[in-house]
Short mmCIF file of N, CA, C and O in Angstrom, two decimals:
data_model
loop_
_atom_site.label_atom_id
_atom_site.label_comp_id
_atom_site.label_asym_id
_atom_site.label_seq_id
_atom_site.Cartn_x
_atom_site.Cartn_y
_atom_site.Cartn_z
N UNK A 1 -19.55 -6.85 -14.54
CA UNK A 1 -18.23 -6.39 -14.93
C UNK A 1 -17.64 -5.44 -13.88
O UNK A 1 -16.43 -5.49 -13.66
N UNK A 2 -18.63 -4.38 -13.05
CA UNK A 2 -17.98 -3.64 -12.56
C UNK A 2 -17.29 -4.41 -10.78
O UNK A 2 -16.34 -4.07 -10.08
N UNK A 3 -18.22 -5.38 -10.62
CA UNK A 3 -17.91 -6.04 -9.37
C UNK A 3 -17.11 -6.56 -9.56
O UNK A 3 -16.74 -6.96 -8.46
N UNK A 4 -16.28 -6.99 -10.47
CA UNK A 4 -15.34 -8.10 -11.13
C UNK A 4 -13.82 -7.32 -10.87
O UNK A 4 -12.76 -7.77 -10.45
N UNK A 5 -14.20 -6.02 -11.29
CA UNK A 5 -12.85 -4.87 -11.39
C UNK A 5 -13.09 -4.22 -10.05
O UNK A 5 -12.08 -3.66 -9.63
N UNK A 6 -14.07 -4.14 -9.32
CA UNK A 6 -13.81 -4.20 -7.85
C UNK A 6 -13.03 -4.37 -7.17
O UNK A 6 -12.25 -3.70 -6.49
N UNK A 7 -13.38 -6.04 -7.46
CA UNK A 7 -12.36 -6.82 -6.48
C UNK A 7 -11.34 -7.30 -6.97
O UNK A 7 -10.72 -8.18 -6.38
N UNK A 8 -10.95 -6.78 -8.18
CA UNK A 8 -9.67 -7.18 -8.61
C UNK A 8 -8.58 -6.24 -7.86
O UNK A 8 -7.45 -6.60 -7.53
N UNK A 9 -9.23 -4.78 -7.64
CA UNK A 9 -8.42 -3.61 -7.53
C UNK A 9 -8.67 -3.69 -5.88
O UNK A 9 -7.81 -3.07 -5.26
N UNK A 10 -9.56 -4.25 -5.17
CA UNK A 10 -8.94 -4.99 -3.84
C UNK A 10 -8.03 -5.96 -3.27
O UNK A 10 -7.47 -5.91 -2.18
N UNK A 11 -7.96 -6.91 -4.20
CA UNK A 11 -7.07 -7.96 -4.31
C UNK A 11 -5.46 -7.40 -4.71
O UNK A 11 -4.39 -7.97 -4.49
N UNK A 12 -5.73 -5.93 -5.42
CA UNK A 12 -4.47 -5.41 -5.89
C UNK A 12 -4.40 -4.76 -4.37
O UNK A 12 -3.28 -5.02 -3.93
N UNK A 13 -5.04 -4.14 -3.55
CA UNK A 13 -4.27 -3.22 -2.85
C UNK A 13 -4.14 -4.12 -1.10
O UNK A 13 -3.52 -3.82 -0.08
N UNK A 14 -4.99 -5.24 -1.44
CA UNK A 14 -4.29 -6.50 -0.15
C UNK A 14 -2.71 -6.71 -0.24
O UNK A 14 -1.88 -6.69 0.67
N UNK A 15 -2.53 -6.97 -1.94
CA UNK A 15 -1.63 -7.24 -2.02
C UNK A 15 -0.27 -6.04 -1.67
O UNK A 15 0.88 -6.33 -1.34
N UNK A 16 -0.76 -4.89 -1.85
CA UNK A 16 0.39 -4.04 -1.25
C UNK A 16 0.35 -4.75 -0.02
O UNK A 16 1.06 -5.73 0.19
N UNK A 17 -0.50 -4.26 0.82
CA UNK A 17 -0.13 -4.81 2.51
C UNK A 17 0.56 -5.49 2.56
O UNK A 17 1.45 -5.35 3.40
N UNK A 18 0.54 -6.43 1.84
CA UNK A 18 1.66 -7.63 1.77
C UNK A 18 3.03 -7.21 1.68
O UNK A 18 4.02 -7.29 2.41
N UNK A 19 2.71 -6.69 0.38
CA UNK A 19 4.36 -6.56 0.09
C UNK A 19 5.00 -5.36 0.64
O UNK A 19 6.19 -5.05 0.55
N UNK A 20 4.35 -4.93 1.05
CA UNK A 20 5.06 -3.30 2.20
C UNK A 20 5.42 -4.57 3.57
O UNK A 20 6.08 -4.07 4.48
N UNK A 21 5.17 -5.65 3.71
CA UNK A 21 5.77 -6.19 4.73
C UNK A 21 4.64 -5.66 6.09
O UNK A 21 5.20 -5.70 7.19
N UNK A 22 3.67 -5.35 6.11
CA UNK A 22 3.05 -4.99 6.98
C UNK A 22 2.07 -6.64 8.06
O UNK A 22 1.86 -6.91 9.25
N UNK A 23 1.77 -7.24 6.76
CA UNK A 23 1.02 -8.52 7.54
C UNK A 23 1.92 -9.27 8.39
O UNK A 23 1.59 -9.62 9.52
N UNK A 24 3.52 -9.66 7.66
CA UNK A 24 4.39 -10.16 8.81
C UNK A 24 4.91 -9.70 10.04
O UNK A 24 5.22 -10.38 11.01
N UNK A 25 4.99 -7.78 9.82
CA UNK A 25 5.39 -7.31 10.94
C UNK A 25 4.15 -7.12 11.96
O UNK A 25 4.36 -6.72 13.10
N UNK A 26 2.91 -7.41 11.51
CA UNK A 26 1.22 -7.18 12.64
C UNK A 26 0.86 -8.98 13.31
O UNK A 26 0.15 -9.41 14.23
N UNK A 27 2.37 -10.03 11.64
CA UNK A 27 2.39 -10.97 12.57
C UNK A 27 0.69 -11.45 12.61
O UNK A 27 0.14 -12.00 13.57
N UNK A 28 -0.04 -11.00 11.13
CA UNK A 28 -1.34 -11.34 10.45
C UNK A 28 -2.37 -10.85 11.28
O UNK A 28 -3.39 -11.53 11.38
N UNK A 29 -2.28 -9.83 11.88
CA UNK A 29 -3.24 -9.68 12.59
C UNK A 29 -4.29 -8.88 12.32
O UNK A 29 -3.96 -7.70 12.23
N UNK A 30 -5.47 -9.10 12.16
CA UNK A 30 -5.91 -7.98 11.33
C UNK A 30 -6.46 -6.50 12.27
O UNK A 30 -7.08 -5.76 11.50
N UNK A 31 -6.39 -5.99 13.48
CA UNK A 31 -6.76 -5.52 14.13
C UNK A 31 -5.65 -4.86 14.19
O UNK A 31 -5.95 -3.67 14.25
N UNK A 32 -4.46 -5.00 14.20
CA UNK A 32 -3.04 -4.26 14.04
C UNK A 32 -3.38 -3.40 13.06
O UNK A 32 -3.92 -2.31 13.21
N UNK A 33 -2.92 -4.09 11.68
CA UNK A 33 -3.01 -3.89 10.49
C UNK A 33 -4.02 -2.32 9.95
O UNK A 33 -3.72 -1.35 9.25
N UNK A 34 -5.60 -2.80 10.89
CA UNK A 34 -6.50 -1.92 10.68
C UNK A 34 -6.00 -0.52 11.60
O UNK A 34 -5.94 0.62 11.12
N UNK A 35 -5.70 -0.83 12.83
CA UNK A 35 -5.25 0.08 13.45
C UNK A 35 -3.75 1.06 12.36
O UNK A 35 -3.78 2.12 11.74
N UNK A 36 -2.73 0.13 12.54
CA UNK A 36 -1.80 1.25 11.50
C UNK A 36 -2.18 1.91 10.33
O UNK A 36 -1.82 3.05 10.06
N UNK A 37 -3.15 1.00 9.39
CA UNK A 37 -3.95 2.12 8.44
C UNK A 37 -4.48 3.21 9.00
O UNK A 37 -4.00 4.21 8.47
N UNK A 38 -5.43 3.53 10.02
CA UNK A 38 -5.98 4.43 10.68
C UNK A 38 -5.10 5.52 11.11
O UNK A 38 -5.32 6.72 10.96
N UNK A 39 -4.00 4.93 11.71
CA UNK A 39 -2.61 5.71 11.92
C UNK A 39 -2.78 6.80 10.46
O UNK A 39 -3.15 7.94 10.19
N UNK A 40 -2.25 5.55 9.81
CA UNK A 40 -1.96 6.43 8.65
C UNK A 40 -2.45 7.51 7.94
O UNK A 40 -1.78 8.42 7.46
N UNK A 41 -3.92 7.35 7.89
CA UNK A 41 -5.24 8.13 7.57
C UNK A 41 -5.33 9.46 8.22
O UNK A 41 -5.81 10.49 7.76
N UNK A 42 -4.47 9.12 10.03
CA UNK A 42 -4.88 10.26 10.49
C UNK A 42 -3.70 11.21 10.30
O UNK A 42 -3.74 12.33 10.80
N UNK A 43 -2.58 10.75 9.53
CA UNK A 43 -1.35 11.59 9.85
C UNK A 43 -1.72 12.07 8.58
O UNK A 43 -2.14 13.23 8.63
N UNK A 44 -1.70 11.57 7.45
CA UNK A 44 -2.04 12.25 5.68
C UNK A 44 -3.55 13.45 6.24
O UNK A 44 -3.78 14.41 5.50
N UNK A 45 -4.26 13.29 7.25
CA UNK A 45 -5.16 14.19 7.09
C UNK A 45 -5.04 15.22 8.08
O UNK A 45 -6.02 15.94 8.27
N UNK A 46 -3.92 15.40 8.78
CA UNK A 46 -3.32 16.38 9.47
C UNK A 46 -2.60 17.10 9.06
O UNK A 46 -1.99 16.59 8.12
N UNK A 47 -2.12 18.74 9.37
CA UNK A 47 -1.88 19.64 8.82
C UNK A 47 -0.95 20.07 7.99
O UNK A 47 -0.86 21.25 7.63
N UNK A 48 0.08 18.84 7.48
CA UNK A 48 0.68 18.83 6.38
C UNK A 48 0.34 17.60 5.66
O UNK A 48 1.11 16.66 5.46
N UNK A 49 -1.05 17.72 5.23
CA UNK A 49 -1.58 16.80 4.17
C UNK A 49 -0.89 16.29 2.52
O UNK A 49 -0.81 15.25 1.87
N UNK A 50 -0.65 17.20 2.43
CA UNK A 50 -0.08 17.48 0.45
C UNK A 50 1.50 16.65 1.24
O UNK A 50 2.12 15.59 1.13
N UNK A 51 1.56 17.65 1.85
CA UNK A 51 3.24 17.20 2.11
C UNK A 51 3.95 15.69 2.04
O UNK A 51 4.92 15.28 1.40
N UNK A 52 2.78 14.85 3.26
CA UNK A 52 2.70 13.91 3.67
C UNK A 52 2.45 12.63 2.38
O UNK A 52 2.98 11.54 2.17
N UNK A 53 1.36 13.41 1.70
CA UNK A 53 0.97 12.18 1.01
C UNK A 53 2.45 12.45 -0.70
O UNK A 53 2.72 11.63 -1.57
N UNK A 54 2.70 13.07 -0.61
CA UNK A 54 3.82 13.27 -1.63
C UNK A 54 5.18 12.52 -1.15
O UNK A 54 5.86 11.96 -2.01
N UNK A 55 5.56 12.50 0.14
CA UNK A 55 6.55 11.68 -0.01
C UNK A 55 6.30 10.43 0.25
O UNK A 55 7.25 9.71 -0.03
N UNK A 56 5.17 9.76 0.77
CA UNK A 56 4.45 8.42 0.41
C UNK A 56 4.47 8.16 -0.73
O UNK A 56 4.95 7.07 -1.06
N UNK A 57 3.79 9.29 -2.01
CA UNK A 57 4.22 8.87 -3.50
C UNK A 57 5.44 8.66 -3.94
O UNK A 57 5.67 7.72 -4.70
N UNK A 58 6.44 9.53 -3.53
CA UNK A 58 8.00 9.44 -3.57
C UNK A 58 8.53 7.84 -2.89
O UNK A 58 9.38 7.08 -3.36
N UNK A 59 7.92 7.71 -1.97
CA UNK A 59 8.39 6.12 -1.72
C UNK A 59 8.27 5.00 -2.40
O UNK A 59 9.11 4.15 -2.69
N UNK A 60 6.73 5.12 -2.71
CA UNK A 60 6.07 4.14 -3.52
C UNK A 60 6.54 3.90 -4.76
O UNK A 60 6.77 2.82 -5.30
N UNK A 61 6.68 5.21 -5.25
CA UNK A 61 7.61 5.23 -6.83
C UNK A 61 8.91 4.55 -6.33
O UNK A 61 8.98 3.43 -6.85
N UNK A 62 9.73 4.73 -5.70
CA UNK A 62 10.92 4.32 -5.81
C UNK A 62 11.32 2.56 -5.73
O UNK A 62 12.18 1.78 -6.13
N UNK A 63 9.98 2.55 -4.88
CA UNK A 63 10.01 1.19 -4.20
C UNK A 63 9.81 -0.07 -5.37
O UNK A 63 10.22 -1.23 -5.36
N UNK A 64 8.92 0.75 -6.49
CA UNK A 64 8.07 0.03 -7.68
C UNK A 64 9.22 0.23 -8.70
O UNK A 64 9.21 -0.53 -9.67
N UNK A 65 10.04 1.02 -8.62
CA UNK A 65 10.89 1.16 -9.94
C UNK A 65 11.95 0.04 -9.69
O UNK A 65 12.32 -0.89 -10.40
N UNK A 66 12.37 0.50 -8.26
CA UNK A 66 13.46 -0.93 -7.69
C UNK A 66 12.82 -2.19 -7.83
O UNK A 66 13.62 -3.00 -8.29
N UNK A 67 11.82 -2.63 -7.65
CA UNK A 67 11.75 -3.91 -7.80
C UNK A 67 11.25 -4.51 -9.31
O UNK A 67 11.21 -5.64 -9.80
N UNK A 68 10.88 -3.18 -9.79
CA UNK A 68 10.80 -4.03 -11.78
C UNK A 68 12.34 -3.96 -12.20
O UNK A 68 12.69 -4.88 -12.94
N UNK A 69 13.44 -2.90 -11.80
CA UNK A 69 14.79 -3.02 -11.91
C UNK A 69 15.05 -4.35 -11.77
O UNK A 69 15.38 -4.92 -12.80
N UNK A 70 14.95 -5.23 -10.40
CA UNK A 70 15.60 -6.20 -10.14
C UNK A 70 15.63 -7.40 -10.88
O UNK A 70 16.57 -8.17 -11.11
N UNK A 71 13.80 -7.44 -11.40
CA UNK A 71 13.08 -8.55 -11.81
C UNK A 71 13.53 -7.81 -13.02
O UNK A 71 12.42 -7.83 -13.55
N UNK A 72 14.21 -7.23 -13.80
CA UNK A 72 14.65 -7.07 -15.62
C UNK A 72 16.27 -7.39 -15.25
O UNK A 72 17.04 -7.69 -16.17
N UNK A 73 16.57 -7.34 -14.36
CA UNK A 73 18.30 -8.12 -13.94
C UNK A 73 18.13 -9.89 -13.77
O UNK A 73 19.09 -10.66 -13.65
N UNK A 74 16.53 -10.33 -13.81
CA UNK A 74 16.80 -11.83 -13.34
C UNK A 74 16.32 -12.06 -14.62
O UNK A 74 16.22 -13.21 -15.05
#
């Protein structure tokens, strides 16, 4: 059971990559891809940490509210 919800909750966060548009703009590459995560990792763990990762949440929220908005308009 617990390997099952594993990889479900991997399969959930591939699927961000996706939909943040990141695999088309690396153009599928996975060495890109790994590299801009790393990016990312290193800027949230640099000296405005809290800061950083709060308006990432602020994006993410907005991004998730807009698109269940759209899909309750279709």
């Amino acid at each position: 059971m617990a390997r099952r919800e594993r990889t479900r909750h991997l399969i959930e966060l591939g699927g961000l990559v996706q939909k943040a548009g990141l695999v088309e703009l690396a153009d599928d590459d996975r060495a890109t891809i790994y590299g801009a995560l790393l990016e990312l990792v290193g800027r949230a763990r640099g000296g405005e940490a809290g800061d950083t990762l709060a308006l990432w949440k602020r994006r993410g929220k907005r991004a998730f509210d807009a698109e269940s908005n759209v899909e309750e308009l279709s």
